[in-house]
Coordinates of C-alpha atoms in Angstrom, one line a residue:
X1 CA -147.6 -134.9 -96.0
X2 CA -148.9 -131.1 -95.3
X3 CA -146.5 -128.7 -96.3
X4 CA -145.6 -125.9 -93.7
X5 CA -147.2 -122.4 -94.6
X6 CA -145.4 -119.3 -94.1
X7 CA -148.5 -117.0 -94.4
X8 CA -148.9 -116.3 -90.6
X9 CA -145.4 -115.0 -90.5
X10 CA -146.7 -112.2 -93.1
X11 CA -147.9 -109.1 -91.3
X12 CA -151.2 -108.2 -92.9
X13 CA -151.1 -104.6 -94.4
X14 CA -154.1 -102.2 -93.4
X15 CA -156.7 -101.5 -95.3
X16 CA -156.3 -98.1 -97.0
X17 CA -158.9 -96.2 -99.3
X18 CA -156.7 -93.8 -101.2
X19 CA -158.3 -90.2 -101.5
X20 CA -157.8 -89.1 -105.6
X21 CA -158.7 -85.7 -105.1
X22 CA -162.0 -85.6 -106.6
X23 CA -165.4 -84.0 -105.4
X24 CA -167.2 -85.8 -102.6
X25 CA -170.9 -85.1 -101.9
X26 CA -171.2 -82.9 -98.9
X27 CA -174.0 -80.6 -97.2
X28 CA -177.6 -81.4 -98.0
X29 CA -178.3 -84.1 -100.7
X30 CA -181.6 -85.1 -102.0
X31 CA -182.0 -88.7 -102.6
X32 CA -184.7 -88.8 -105.3
X33 CA -186.7 -92.4 -105.5
X34 CA -187.7 -94.0 -108.7
X35 CA -189.6 -97.1 -108.1
X36 CA -189.2 -99.5 -111.0
X37 CA -192.1 -102.4 -110.6
X38 CA -194.4 -103.3 -107.9
X39 CA -193.5 -102.5 -104.8
X40 CA -196.3 -102.5 -101.7
X41 CA -196.5 -99.4 -99.6
X42 CA -195.3 -101.1 -96.6
X43 CA -192.1 -102.1 -98.8
X44 CA -191.4 -98.2 -99.9
X45 CA -192.0 -97.1 -96.3
X46 CA -188.9 -99.3 -95.1
X47 CA -186.7 -97.8 -97.6
X48 CA -188.0 -94.1 -97.1
X49 CA -187.8 -94.6 -93.2
X50 CA -184.2 -95.9 -93.7
X51 CA -182.9 -92.8 -95.7
X52 CA -184.7 -90.3 -93.0
X53 CA -183.0 -92.4 -90.3
X54 CA -179.3 -91.8 -91.7
X55 CA -179.8 -88.0 -90.5
X56 CA -182.6 -88.5 -87.6
X57 CA -180.9 -87.7 -84.1
X58 CA -184.3 -89.1 -82.4
X59 CA -183.5 -92.9 -82.7
X60 CA -182.2 -94.9 -80.0
X61 CA -178.6 -95.6 -80.0
X62 CA -176.9 -97.6 -81.8
X63 CA -178.7 -95.6 -84.5
X64 CA -178.3 -95.3 -88.5
X65 CA -177.4 -91.8 -88.2
X66 CA -174.3 -92.7 -85.8
X67 CA -173.2 -95.4 -88.6
X68 CA -173.8 -92.8 -91.2
X69 CA -171.6 -90.2 -89.5
X70 CA -168.7 -92.0 -90.2
X71 CA -168.8 -90.5 -93.8
X72 CA -168.0 -86.9 -92.0
X73 CA -164.4 -88.6 -91.5
X74 CA -164.0 -88.5 -95.2
X75 CA -161.9 -85.9 -96.6
X76 CA -160.9 -84.5 -93.0
X77 CA -163.5 -81.8 -91.7
X78 CA -165.2 -80.8 -95.1
X79 CA -168.9 -81.7 -93.2
X80 CA -171.5 -83.9 -93.4
X81 CA -173.6 -85.3 -96.1
X82 CA -177.1 -85.1 -94.9
X83 CA -179.5 -87.2 -97.1
X84 CA -182.9 -86.0 -97.0
X85 CA -185.7 -87.8 -99.1
X86 CA -186.3 -85.9 -102.3
X87 CA -189.0 -87.0 -105.4
X88 CA -190.6 -90.1 -105.7
X89 CA -191.3 -91.6 -108.9
X90 CA -193.5 -94.8 -109.2
X91 CA -193.2 -96.6 -112.5
X92 CA -195.6 -99.6 -112.1
X93 CA -196.0 -100.5 -115.5
X94 CA -192.7 -101.7 -116.3
X95 CA -192.3 -99.3 -119.6
X96 CA -188.9 -100.3 -120.2
X97 CA -189.9 -104.0 -119.7
X98 CA -188.5 -106.5 -117.1
X99 CA -184.9 -106.7 -118.2
X100 CA -182.9 -103.4 -118.0
X101 CA -179.5 -102.7 -119.5
X102 CA -177.2 -100.2 -117.9
X103 CA -178.4 -97.4 -120.1
X104 CA -182.0 -98.3 -118.9
X105 CA -181.1 -97.3 -115.2
X106 CA -179.3 -94.1 -116.3
X107 CA -182.4 -93.4 -118.1
X108 CA -184.5 -94.3 -115.2
X109 CA -182.2 -92.4 -112.9
X110 CA -182.5 -89.0 -115.1
X111 CA -186.4 -89.2 -114.5
X112 CA -186.1 -88.1 -111.2
X113 CA -184.7 -84.5 -112.4
X114 CA -182.6 -82.5 -109.8
X115 CA -179.8 -83.0 -112.2
X116 CA -177.3 -81.3 -109.9
X117 CA -174.3 -83.7 -109.3
X118 CA -173.1 -82.3 -106.0
X119 CA -176.8 -81.9 -104.4
X120 CA -178.8 -85.0 -105.2
X121 CA -178.4 -88.9 -105.9
X122 CA -181.1 -90.6 -108.2
X123 CA -181.9 -94.0 -106.9
X124 CA -183.5 -96.8 -109.2
X125 CA -184.9 -99.3 -107.0
X126 CA -186.0 -102.4 -109.0
X127 CA -188.5 -104.9 -107.8
X128 CA -188.4 -108.8 -107.6
X129 CA -189.3 -109.7 -111.0
X130 CA -187.0 -107.1 -112.8
X131 CA -183.8 -108.4 -114.3
X132 CA -180.9 -106.2 -114.6
X133 CA -177.7 -106.4 -116.2
X134 CA -175.1 -108.2 -113.8
X135 CA -177.8 -108.5 -111.0
X136 CA -177.1 -111.7 -109.1
X137 CA -174.1 -112.6 -111.0
X138 CA -171.6 -109.8 -110.2
X139 CA -173.4 -107.1 -108.1
X140 CA -176.5 -106.3 -106.0
X141 CA -176.5 -102.6 -106.6
X142 CA -174.4 -100.0 -108.0
X143 CA -173.5 -96.2 -108.2
X144 CA -172.3 -94.3 -111.0
X145 CA -172.5 -90.6 -112.4
X146 CA -173.9 -89.6 -116.0
X147 CA -171.9 -88.1 -118.3
X148 CA -172.1 -84.8 -120.2
X149 CA -173.0 -80.9 -119.4
X150 CA -175.8 -82.0 -116.8
X151 CA -173.6 -84.4 -114.6
X152 CA -175.4 -86.2 -111.9
X153 CA -174.7 -88.9 -109.4
X154 CA -177.2 -92.1 -109.5
X155 CA -177.4 -95.5 -107.8
X156 CA -179.4 -98.8 -108.3
X157 CA -180.2 -101.4 -105.9
X158 CA -182.8 -104.7 -107.0
X159 CA -184.8 -106.6 -104.8
X160 CA -183.4 -110.2 -105.0
X161 CA -185.9 -112.2 -103.0
X162 CA -187.0 -114.4 -106.1
X163 CA -183.8 -114.1 -108.0
X164 CA -180.9 -114.8 -105.6
X165 CA -181.5 -114.0 -102.0
X166 CA -178.5 -116.2 -101.3
X167 CA -176.0 -113.7 -102.5
X168 CA -177.9 -110.2 -102.3
X169 CA -180.2 -110.7 -99.5
X170 CA -177.5 -112.5 -97.1
X171 CA -177.4 -112.8 -94.0
X172 CA -181.1 -113.0 -94.2
X173 CA -181.1 -115.9 -96.6
X174 CA -178.8 -119.0 -96.9
X175 CA -175.6 -118.3 -98.7
X176 CA -175.1 -119.9 -102.2
X177 CA -171.6 -120.8 -101.2
X178 CA -169.6 -121.1 -98.1
X179 CA -170.2 -122.0 -94.8
X180 CA -174.3 -122.7 -94.5
X181 CA -174.7 -120.7 -91.4
X182 CA -178.3 -120.4 -90.3
X183 CA -179.9 -117.2 -91.8
X184 CA -180.9 -114.4 -89.4
X185 CA -184.5 -113.2 -89.1
X186 CA -184.8 -109.9 -91.2
X187 CA -185.7 -106.7 -88.8
X188 CA -188.5 -105.6 -90.8
X189 CA -189.9 -108.9 -91.8
X190 CA -189.2 -108.9 -95.6
X191 CA -186.0 -110.7 -96.7
X192 CA -186.0 -108.8 -100.0
X193 CA -186.5 -105.6 -98.9
X194 CA -184.4 -105.9 -95.9
X195 CA -181.5 -107.1 -98.0
X196 CA -182.0 -104.0 -100.4
X197 CA -181.4 -101.8 -97.3
X198 CA -178.0 -103.5 -96.8
X199 CA -177.1 -103.0 -100.8
X200 CA -178.6 -99.3 -100.6
X201 CA -176.4 -98.0 -97.6
X202 CA -173.5 -99.5 -99.6
X203 CA -174.0 -98.0 -102.6
X204 CA -175.3 -94.6 -100.6
X205 CA -172.0 -94.6 -98.6
X206 CA -169.9 -95.2 -101.8
X207 CA -171.9 -92.3 -104.0
X208 CA -171.1 -89.8 -101.1
X209 CA -167.6 -90.7 -100.9
X210 CA -166.6 -91.5 -104.4
X211 CA -169.4 -90.1 -106.7
X212 CA -167.5 -89.3 -109.8
X213 CA -164.8 -92.2 -109.7
X214 CA -162.3 -89.8 -108.2
X215 CA -163.0 -89.7 -104.4
X216 CA -162.2 -92.6 -102.2
X217 CA -161.4 -96.1 -103.3
X218 CA -158.8 -98.8 -103.2
X219 CA -157.9 -101.0 -106.7
X220 CA -158.8 -100.3 -110.2
X221 CA -161.5 -97.1 -110.8
X222 CA -163.5 -100.1 -112.8
X223 CA -164.0 -102.4 -109.8
X224 CA -163.0 -100.2 -106.6
X225 CA -163.5 -101.1 -103.2
X226 CA -165.3 -98.3 -101.6
X227 CA -166.5 -97.1 -98.2
X228 CA -168.8 -100.2 -97.6
X229 CA -167.8 -102.5 -100.1
X230 CA -164.4 -102.5 -98.5
X231 CA -165.8 -104.1 -95.6
X232 CA -168.1 -106.9 -97.1
X233 CA -169.6 -109.3 -94.9
X234 CA -169.2 -107.5 -91.6
X235 CA -172.0 -106.6 -89.3
X236 CA -170.7 -107.0 -86.0
X237 CA -167.6 -108.3 -83.9
X238 CA -166.3 -111.6 -84.6
X239 CA -167.2 -111.7 -88.2
X240 CA -165.8 -114.2 -90.6
X241 CA -166.7 -115.5 -93.8
X242 CA -170.3 -116.8 -93.8
X243 CA -171.0 -115.4 -90.5
X244 CA -171.8 -112.2 -90.0
X245 CA -170.9 -111.5 -86.5
X246 CA -172.7 -110.9 -83.3
X247 CA -175.5 -108.8 -83.4
X248 CA -178.7 -107.5 -81.2
X249 CA -181.6 -109.7 -81.4
X250 CA -185.1 -108.8 -81.0
X251 CA -186.4 -110.6 -78.1
X252 CA -189.8 -110.4 -79.3
X253 CA -189.5 -111.2 -83.0
X254 CA -186.2 -113.0 -83.0
X255 CA -185.3 -110.3 -85.8
X256 CA -181.1 -109.3 -85.9
X257 CA -180.4 -105.8 -86.1
X258 CA -177.7 -103.4 -85.4
X259 CA -179.2 -100.0 -85.7
X260 CA -182.2 -98.3 -84.8
X261 CA -184.1 -96.0 -87.1
X262 CA -187.1 -93.8 -87.2
X263 CA -190.8 -94.8 -86.7
X264 CA -189.6 -97.7 -84.6
X265 CA -187.6 -99.2 -87.0
X266 CA -184.6 -101.7 -86.9
X267 CA -182.1 -102.3 -89.4
X268 CA -178.8 -104.5 -90.2
X269 CA -176.2 -102.3 -91.4
X270 CA -172.9 -103.2 -92.9
X271 CA -169.4 -102.0 -91.4
X272 CA -168.0 -99.0 -92.8
X273 CA -164.1 -98.2 -93.3
X274 CA -163.5 -95.0 -91.3
X275 CA -160.3 -93.2 -92.6
X276 CA -159.8 -91.8 -89.2
X277 CA -158.9 -95.2 -87.8
X278 CA -158.3 -97.3 -91.2
X279 CA -160.3 -99.8 -90.1
X280 CA -163.7 -101.3 -91.0
X281 CA -165.9 -100.3 -87.9
X282 CA -169.1 -98.5 -86.6
X283 CA -167.7 -95.2 -85.5
X284 CA -168.5 -93.7 -82.1
X285 CA -171.9 -95.3 -80.4
X286 CA -173.4 -96.4 -77.4
X287 CA -174.5 -99.9 -77.0
X288 CA -176.6 -102.0 -75.1
X289 CA -175.6 -105.7 -74.8
X290 CA -177.5 -108.5 -73.4
X291 CA -175.6 -111.2 -71.8
X292 CA -176.1 -114.5 -73.7
X293 CA -174.8 -116.5 -70.8
X294 CA -177.8 -115.7 -68.6
X295 CA -180.7 -117.7 -69.5
X296 CA -182.8 -117.4 -66.1
X297 CA -184.2 -114.0 -67.6
X298 CA -182.2 -111.8 -65.5
X299 CA -179.9 -109.5 -68.0
X300 CA -176.8 -107.9 -67.8
X301 CA -176.4 -104.4 -69.3
X302 CA -173.8 -102.3 -69.6
X303 CA -172.7 -99.3 -71.9
X304 CA -169.6 -99.5 -74.0
X305 CA -168.1 -96.5 -76.2
X306 CA -166.9 -98.0 -79.4
X307 CA -163.6 -96.8 -80.4
X308 CA -163.6 -98.4 -83.7
X309 CA -161.0 -100.5 -85.4
X310 CA -160.0 -104.2 -84.9
X311 CA -160.3 -103.6 -80.9
X312 CA -163.7 -102.3 -81.4
X313 CA -166.3 -104.9 -80.1
X314 CA -169.3 -103.2 -81.5
X315 CA -172.1 -106.0 -80.5
X316 CA -170.0 -108.5 -78.6

């Protein structure tokens, strides 16, 4: 006999990321990249174009820039966080070995210089054959800040293609656990790097809104839910466990995406919590939606203004 459940009678409380009165990263922020291990020029260009896309007004809508503008809603009208690509350091000789500790990540991040805590983020990107403490076990990337007089914000993301694509490159690979829905086609043709873009988007949003662990987050400071990590697994409307939601599909390549970038790029970006609506949404964007029920080749195109929140239908 199945016992009745009263869970449905309990009204779910809205997700709220509390502001803890600390500094946020606002204004022009240099994103300095440290490439550790072997990355091809094409792989590096996908990442660099993504960062450029976050502040470029030139891309078609929905754009990576319109997604990023949600960060402007953190701490009221305090302004935008304009990311620009700064220094790039390539370390392809694995000088610290192929198994890195957390202290190694901080040491690598410090090589990028610009140790100005409020005006830069030093990002370490590790290649497919580089192991990092906690990678594929409890995290796909992370961010933090150094200690001491020259405090700076840093982040790390690893390429999971050969280590754990089902965990850190989902939805471009079959998930390790849960419903086994078919994987999506990566928009830039690289499962590992397109997965890195998702995780880089996550840690960059977390860094500008909670750089020193006293910004916006929910839960314990040691394991906080932040701007994007609070909305894990949501890429479009109708998302649920194992299903990323409805997204746009390139009619030529079959690749899935929900944001345009510079240089003709397309990206799949995760939902971000908006303090204005208190929901995981995509801010205000204009989108073109293809009628999936019309298979004869005719298309139904309409413009929809996304107002955010649970009523928003970004990619319906």
